[in-house]
Short mmCIF file of C-alpha atoms and ligand atoms in Angstrom, two decimals:
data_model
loop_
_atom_site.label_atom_id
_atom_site.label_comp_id
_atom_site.label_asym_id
_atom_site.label_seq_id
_atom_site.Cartn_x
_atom_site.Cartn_y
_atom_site.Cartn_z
CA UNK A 1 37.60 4.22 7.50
CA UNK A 2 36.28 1.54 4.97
CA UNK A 3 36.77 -1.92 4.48
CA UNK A 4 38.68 -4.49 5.71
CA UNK A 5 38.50 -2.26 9.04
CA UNK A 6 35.05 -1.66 8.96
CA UNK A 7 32.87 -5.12 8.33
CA UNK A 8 29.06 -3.73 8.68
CA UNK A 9 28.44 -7.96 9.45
CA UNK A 10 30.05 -7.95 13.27
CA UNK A 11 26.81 -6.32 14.16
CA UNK A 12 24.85 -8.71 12.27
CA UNK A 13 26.18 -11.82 13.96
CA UNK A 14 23.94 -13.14 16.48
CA UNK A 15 20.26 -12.58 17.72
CA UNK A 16 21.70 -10.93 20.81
CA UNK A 17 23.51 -8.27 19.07
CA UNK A 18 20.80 -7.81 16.45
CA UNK A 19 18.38 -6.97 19.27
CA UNK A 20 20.74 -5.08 21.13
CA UNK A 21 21.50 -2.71 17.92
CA UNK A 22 17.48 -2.47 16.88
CA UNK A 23 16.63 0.86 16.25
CA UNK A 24 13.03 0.93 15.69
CA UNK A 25 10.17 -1.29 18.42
CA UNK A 26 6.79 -2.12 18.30
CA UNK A 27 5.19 -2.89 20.54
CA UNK A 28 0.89 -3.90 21.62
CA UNK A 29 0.23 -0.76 22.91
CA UNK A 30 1.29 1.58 19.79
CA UNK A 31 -1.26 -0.63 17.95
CA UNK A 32 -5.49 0.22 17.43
CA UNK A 33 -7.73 -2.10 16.23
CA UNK A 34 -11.01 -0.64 14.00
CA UNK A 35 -14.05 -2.37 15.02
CA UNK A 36 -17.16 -2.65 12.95
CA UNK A 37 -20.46 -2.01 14.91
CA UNK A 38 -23.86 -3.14 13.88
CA UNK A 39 -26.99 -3.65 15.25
CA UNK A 40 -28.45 -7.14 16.67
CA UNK A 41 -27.49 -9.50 19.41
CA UNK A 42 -25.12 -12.43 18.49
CA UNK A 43 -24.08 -10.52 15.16
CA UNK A 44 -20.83 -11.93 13.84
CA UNK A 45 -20.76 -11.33 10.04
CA UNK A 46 -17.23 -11.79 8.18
CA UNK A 47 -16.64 -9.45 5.68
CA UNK A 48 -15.48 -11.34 2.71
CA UNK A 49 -12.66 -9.12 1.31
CA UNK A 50 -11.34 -8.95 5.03
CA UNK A 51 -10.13 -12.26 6.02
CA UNK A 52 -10.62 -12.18 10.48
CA UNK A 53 -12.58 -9.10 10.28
CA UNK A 54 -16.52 -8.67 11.17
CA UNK A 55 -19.97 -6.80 11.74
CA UNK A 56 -19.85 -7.05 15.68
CA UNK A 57 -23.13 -6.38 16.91
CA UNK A 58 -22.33 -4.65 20.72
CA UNK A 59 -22.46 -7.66 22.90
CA UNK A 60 -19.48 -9.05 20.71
CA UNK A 61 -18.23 -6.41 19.97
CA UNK A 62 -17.73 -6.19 23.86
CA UNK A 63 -16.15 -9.81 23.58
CA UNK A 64 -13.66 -8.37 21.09
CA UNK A 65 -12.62 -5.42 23.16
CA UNK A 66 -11.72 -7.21 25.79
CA UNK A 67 -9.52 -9.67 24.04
CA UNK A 68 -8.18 -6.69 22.59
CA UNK A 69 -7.60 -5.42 26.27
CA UNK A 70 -5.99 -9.06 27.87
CA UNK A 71 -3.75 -8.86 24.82
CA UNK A 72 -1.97 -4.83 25.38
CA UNK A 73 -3.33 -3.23 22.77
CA UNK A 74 -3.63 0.43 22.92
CA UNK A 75 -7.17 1.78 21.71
CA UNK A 76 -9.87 0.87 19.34
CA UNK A 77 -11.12 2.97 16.70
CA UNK A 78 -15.00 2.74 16.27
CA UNK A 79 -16.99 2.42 13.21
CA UNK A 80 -20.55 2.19 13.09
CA UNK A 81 -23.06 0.57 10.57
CA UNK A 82 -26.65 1.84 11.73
CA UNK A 83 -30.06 0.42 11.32
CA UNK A 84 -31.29 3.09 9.01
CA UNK A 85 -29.38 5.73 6.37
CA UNK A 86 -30.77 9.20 5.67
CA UNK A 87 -29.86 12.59 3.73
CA UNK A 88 -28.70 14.18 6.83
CA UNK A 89 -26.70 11.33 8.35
CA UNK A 90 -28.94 11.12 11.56
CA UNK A 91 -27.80 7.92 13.06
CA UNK A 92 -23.81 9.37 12.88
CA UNK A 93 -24.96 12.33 15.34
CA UNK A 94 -28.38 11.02 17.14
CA UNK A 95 -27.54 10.29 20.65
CA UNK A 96 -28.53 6.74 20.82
CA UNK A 97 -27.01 6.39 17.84
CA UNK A 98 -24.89 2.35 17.24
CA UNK A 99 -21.68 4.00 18.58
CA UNK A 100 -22.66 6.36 20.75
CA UNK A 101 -24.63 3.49 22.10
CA UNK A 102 -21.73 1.00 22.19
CA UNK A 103 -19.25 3.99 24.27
CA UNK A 104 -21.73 3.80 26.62
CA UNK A 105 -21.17 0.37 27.14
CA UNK A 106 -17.69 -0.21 26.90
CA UNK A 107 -17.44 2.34 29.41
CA UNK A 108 -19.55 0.47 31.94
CA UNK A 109 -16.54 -2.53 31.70
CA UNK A 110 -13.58 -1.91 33.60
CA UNK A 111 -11.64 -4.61 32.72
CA UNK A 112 -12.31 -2.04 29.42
CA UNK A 113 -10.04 0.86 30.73
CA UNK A 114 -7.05 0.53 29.53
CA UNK A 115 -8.19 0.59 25.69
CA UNK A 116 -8.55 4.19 24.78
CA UNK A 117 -11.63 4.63 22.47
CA UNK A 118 -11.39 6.71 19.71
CA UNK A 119 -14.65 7.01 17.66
CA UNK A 120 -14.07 7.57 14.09
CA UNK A 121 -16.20 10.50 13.03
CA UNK A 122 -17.58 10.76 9.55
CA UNK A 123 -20.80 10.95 7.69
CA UNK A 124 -20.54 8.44 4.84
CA UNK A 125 -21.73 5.58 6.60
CA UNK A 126 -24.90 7.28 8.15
CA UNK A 127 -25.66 8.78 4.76
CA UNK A 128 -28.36 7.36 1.86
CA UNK A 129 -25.85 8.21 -0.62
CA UNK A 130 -22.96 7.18 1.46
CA UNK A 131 -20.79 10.52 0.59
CA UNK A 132 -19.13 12.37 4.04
CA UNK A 133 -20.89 15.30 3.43
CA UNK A 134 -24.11 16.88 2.27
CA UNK A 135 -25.08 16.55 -1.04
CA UNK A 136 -26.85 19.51 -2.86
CA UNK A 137 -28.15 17.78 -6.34
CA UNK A 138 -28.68 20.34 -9.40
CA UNK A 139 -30.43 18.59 -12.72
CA UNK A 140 -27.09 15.94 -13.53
CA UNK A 141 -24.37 17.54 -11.13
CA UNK A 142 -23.80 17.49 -8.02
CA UNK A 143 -21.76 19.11 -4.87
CA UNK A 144 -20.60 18.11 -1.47
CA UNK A 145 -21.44 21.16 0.40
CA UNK A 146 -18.83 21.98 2.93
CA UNK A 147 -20.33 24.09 5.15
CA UNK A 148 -23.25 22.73 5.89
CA UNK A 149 -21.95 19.58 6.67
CA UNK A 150 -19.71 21.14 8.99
CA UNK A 151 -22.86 21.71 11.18
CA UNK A 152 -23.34 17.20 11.21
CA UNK A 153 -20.00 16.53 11.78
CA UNK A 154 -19.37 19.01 14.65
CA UNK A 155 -22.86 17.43 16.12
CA UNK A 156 -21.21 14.14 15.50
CA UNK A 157 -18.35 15.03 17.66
CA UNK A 158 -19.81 16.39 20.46
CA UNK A 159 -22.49 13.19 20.76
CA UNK A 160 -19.63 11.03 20.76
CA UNK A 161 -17.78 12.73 23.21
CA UNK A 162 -20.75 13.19 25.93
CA UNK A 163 -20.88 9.10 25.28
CA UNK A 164 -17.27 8.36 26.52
CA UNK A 165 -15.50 8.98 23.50
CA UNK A 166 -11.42 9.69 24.40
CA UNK A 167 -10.96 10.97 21.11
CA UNK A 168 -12.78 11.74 18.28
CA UNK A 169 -10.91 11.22 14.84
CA UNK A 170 -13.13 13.54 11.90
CA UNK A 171 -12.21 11.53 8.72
CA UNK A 172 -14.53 13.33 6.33
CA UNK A 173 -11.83 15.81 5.11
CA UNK A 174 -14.42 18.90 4.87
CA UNK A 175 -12.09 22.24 5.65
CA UNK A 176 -12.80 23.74 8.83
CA UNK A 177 -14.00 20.42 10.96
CA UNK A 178 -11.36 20.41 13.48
CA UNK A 179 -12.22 23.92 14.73
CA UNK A 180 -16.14 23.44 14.61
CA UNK A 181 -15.93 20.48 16.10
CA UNK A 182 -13.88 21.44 18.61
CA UNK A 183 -15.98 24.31 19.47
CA UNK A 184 -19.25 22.02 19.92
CA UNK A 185 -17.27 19.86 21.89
CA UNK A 186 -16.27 22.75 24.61
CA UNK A 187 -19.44 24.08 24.30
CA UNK A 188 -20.75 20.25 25.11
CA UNK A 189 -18.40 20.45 28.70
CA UNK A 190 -15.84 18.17 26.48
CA UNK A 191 -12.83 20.37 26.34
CA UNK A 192 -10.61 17.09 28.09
CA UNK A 193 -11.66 15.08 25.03
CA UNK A 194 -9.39 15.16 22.54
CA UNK A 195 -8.95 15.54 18.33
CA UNK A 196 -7.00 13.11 16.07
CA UNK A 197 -7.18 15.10 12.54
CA UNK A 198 -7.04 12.72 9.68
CA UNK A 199 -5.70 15.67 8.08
CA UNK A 200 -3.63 13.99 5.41
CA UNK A 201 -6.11 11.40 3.77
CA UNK A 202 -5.89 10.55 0.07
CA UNK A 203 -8.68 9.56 -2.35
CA UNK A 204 -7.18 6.04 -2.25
CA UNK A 205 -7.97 2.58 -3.88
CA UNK A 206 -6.92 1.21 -0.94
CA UNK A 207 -10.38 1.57 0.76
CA UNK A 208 -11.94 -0.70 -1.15
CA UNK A 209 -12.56 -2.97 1.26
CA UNK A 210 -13.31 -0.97 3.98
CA UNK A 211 -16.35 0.15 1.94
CA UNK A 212 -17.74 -3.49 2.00
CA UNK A 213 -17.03 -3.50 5.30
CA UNK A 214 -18.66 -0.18 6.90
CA UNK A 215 -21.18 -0.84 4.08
CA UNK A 216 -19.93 3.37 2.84
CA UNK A 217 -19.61 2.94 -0.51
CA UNK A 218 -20.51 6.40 -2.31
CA UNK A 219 -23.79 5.43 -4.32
CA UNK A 220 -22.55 8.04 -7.26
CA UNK A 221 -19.63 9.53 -7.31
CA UNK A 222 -16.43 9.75 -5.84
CA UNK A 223 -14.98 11.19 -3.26
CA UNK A 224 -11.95 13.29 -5.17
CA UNK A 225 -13.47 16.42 -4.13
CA UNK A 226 -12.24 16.62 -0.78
CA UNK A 227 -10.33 13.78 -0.31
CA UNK A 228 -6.59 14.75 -1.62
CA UNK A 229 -5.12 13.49 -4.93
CA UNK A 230 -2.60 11.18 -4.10
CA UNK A 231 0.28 13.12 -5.90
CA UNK A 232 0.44 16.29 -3.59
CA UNK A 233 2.81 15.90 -1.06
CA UNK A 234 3.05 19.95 0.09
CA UNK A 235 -0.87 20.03 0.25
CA UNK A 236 -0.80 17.34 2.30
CA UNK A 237 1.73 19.38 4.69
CA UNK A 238 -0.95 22.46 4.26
CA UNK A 239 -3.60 20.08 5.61
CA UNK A 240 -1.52 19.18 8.60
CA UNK A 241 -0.76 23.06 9.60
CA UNK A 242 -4.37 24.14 9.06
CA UNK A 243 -5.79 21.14 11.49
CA UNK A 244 -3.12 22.25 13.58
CA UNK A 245 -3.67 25.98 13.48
CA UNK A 246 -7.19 24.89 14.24
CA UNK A 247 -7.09 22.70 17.53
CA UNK A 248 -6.16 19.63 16.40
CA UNK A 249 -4.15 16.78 19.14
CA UNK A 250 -3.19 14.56 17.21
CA UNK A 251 -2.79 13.12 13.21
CA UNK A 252 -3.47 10.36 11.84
CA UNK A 253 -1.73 9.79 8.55
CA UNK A 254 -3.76 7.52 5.94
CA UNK A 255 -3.09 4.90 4.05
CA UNK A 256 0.29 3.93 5.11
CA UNK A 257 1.99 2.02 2.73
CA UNK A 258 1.52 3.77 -0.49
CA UNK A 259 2.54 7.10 1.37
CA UNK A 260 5.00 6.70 4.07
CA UNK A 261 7.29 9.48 2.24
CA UNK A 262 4.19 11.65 3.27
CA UNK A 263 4.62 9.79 6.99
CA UNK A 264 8.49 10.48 7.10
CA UNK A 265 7.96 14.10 6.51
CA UNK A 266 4.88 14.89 8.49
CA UNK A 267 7.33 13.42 11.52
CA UNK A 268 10.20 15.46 10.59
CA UNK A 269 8.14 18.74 10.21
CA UNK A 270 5.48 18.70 13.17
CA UNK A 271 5.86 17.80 16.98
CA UNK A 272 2.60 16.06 18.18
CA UNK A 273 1.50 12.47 18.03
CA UNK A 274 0.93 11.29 14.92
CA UNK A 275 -0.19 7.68 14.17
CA UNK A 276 -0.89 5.96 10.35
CA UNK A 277 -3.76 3.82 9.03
CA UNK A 278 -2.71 0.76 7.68
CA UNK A 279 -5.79 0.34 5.75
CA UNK A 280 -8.58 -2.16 4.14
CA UNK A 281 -6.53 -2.68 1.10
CA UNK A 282 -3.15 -2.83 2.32
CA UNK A 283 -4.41 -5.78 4.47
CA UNK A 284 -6.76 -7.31 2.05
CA UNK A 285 -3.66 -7.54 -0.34
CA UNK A 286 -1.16 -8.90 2.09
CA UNK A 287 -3.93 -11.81 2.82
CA UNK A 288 -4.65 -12.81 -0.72
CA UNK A 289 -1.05 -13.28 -0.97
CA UNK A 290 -0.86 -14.96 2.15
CA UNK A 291 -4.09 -17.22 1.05
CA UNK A 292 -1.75 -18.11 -2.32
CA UNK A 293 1.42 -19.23 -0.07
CA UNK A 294 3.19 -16.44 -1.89
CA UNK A 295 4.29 -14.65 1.24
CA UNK A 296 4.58 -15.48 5.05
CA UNK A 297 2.30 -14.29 6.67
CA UNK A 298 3.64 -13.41 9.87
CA UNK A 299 6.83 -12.37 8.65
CA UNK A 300 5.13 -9.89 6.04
CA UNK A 301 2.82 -8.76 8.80
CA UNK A 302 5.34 -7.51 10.87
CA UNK A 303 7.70 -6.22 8.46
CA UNK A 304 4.41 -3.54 6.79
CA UNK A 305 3.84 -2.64 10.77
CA UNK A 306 7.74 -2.13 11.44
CA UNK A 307 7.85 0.34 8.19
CA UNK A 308 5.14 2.45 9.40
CA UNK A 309 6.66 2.56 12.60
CA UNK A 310 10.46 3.53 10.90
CA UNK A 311 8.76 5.98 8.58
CA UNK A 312 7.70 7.90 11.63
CA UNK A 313 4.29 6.84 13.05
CA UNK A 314 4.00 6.78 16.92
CA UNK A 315 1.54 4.55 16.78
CA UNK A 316 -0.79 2.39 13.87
CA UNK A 317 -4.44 1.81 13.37
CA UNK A 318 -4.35 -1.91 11.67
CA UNK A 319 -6.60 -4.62 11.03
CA UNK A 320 -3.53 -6.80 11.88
CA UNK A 321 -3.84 -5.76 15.43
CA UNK A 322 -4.34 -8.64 17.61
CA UNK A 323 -2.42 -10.85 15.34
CA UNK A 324 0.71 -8.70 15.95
CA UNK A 325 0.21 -8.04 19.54
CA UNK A 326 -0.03 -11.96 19.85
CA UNK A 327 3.24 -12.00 18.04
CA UNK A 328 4.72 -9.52 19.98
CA UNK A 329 3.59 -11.32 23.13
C1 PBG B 401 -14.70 7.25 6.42
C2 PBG B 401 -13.49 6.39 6.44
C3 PBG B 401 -12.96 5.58 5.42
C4 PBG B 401 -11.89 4.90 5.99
C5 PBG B 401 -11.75 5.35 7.31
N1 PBG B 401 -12.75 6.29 7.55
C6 PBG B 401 -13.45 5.31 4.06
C7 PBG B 401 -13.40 6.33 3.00
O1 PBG B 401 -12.91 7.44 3.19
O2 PBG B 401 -13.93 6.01 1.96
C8 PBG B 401 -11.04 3.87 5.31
C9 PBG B 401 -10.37 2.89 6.20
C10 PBG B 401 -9.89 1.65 5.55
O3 PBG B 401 -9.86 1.53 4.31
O4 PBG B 401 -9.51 0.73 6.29
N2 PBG B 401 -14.66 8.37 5.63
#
């Protein structure tokens, strides 16, 4: 049947039918909102490249999780800028470390409970020379040495886990983290707690901003030898099965919009939850277009969350969190 008989407009008509017909929904609760921890009391420091975004020292950080909470959102992802930086990342896995420190508050608020906490785990912002691993320096070259950073980052994960932690999300793309970290987590009493793998993360300009913001930046460098090259869509699907094959929960996909092909086909080839990281960049750009009058804002806003959520993500880790879940009502 084609034309005149079928008219693809009927269903187009009114608001009603539009709504009726919609085939993908988001909705407050599929959304987490990344939160930047720092020390102090009263901290509140905008980060310039992230329009709405902030160092939150704890107490407002609190203030901002429970907005987050009154408004349906689902979780909050936890990043941590601590006082001091050192070689062997000691404030990522020292048990009164900023987020392990900030859990244990959250925790204490009720009105708290139904934000899941997820606790981003990764070395680069608790090391000198901001890289997620450990560096072993010979004359001009250098390596990130996988294994023994595999020892930090499964430390890492258990800390945060005994501090309230619901899951712990390794970011550092070192091979092997998801099953030493999950073993230092059981052997912590933590075998409830579970793993998101960002298993598929690209060396991506999209960052950027982020670095500003978690104050990461690598101070030499880059970080192309473990993060994946953004043209290598069946190595990202190897990544996915080895997390898997080693204990991972869930995935989380990263960035989003440069690589929802990567999204699309993670969903159609694997069966647990899987979320996507609308990252730094991909909100820094939609603001500096928004800042121009060159796009509307809330239009474009939900429209980048709606394709993540078509492409296959259960749920989304955005910066535009509470601005969507206000929209969404
Ligand atoms: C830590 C980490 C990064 C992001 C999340 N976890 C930075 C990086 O890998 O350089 C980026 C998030 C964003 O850009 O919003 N390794």
């Amino acid at each position: 049947m084609n034309f005149p008989a079928v008219r693809m407009r009927r269903l187009r008509r009114t608001e009603s039918i539009r709504t009726l017909v919609r085939g993908t929904h988001l909705a407050p609760s599929q959304l987490i909102y990344p939160l930047f921890i720092c020390p102090g009391e009263g901290v509140r420091k905008p980060i310039g490249s992230m329009p709405g975004v902030f160092n939150l020292s704890i107490d407002e950080a609190l203030k901002e999780a429970e907005e987050c909470a009154k408004l349906g959102i689902g979780g909050l992802l936890l990043f941590g800028l601590p006082a001091e930086k050192d070689e062997q990342a000691t404030g990522a896995w020292a048990d009164d470390g900023i987020v392990q420190t900030a859990l244990r508050e959250i925790k204490k608020n009720r009105q708290l409970d139904g934000l899941v906490q997820i606790a981003d785990a990764c070395l680069c912002e608790y090391t000198s020379h901001g890289h997620c691993g450990i560096v072993a320096r010979d004359g001009d070259h250098y390596n990130i040495e996988n294994d023994s950073s595999l020892e930090l980052l499964a430390k890492t994960a258990a800390s945060l886990a005994k501090a309230g932690a619901d899951i712990v999300a390794p970011s550092d793309m070192m091979d092997g983290r998801v099953a030493a970290m999950r073993e230092a987590m059981d052997a912590a009493g933590k075998q409830d707690i579970s793993i998101m793998s960002y298993a598929s993360k690209f060396a991506s300009a999209f960052y950027g901003p982020f670095r500003e913001a978690a104050d990461s930046a690598p101070q030499f460098g880059d970080r192309r030898s473990y993060q994946m090259d953004g043209a290598n869509r069946r190595e990202a699907m190897r990544e996915i099965e080895l997390d898997l094959a080693e204990g991972a929960d869930m995935l989380l996909m990263k960035p989003a919009m440069p690589y929802l092909d990567i999204v699309r086909e993670a969903r159609e080839r694997f069966d647990l939850p899987m979320g996507a990281y609308q990252v730094s960049g991909e909100y820094s750009m939609l603001h500096a277009a928004f800042e121009r009058g060159w796009l509307e804002p809330q239009r474009a806003m939900m429209e980048s969350l709606l394709g993540i959520r078509r492409a296959g993500a259960d749920f989304i880790v955005t910066y535009f969190a509470k601005d969507a879940a206000k929209v969404l009502g």
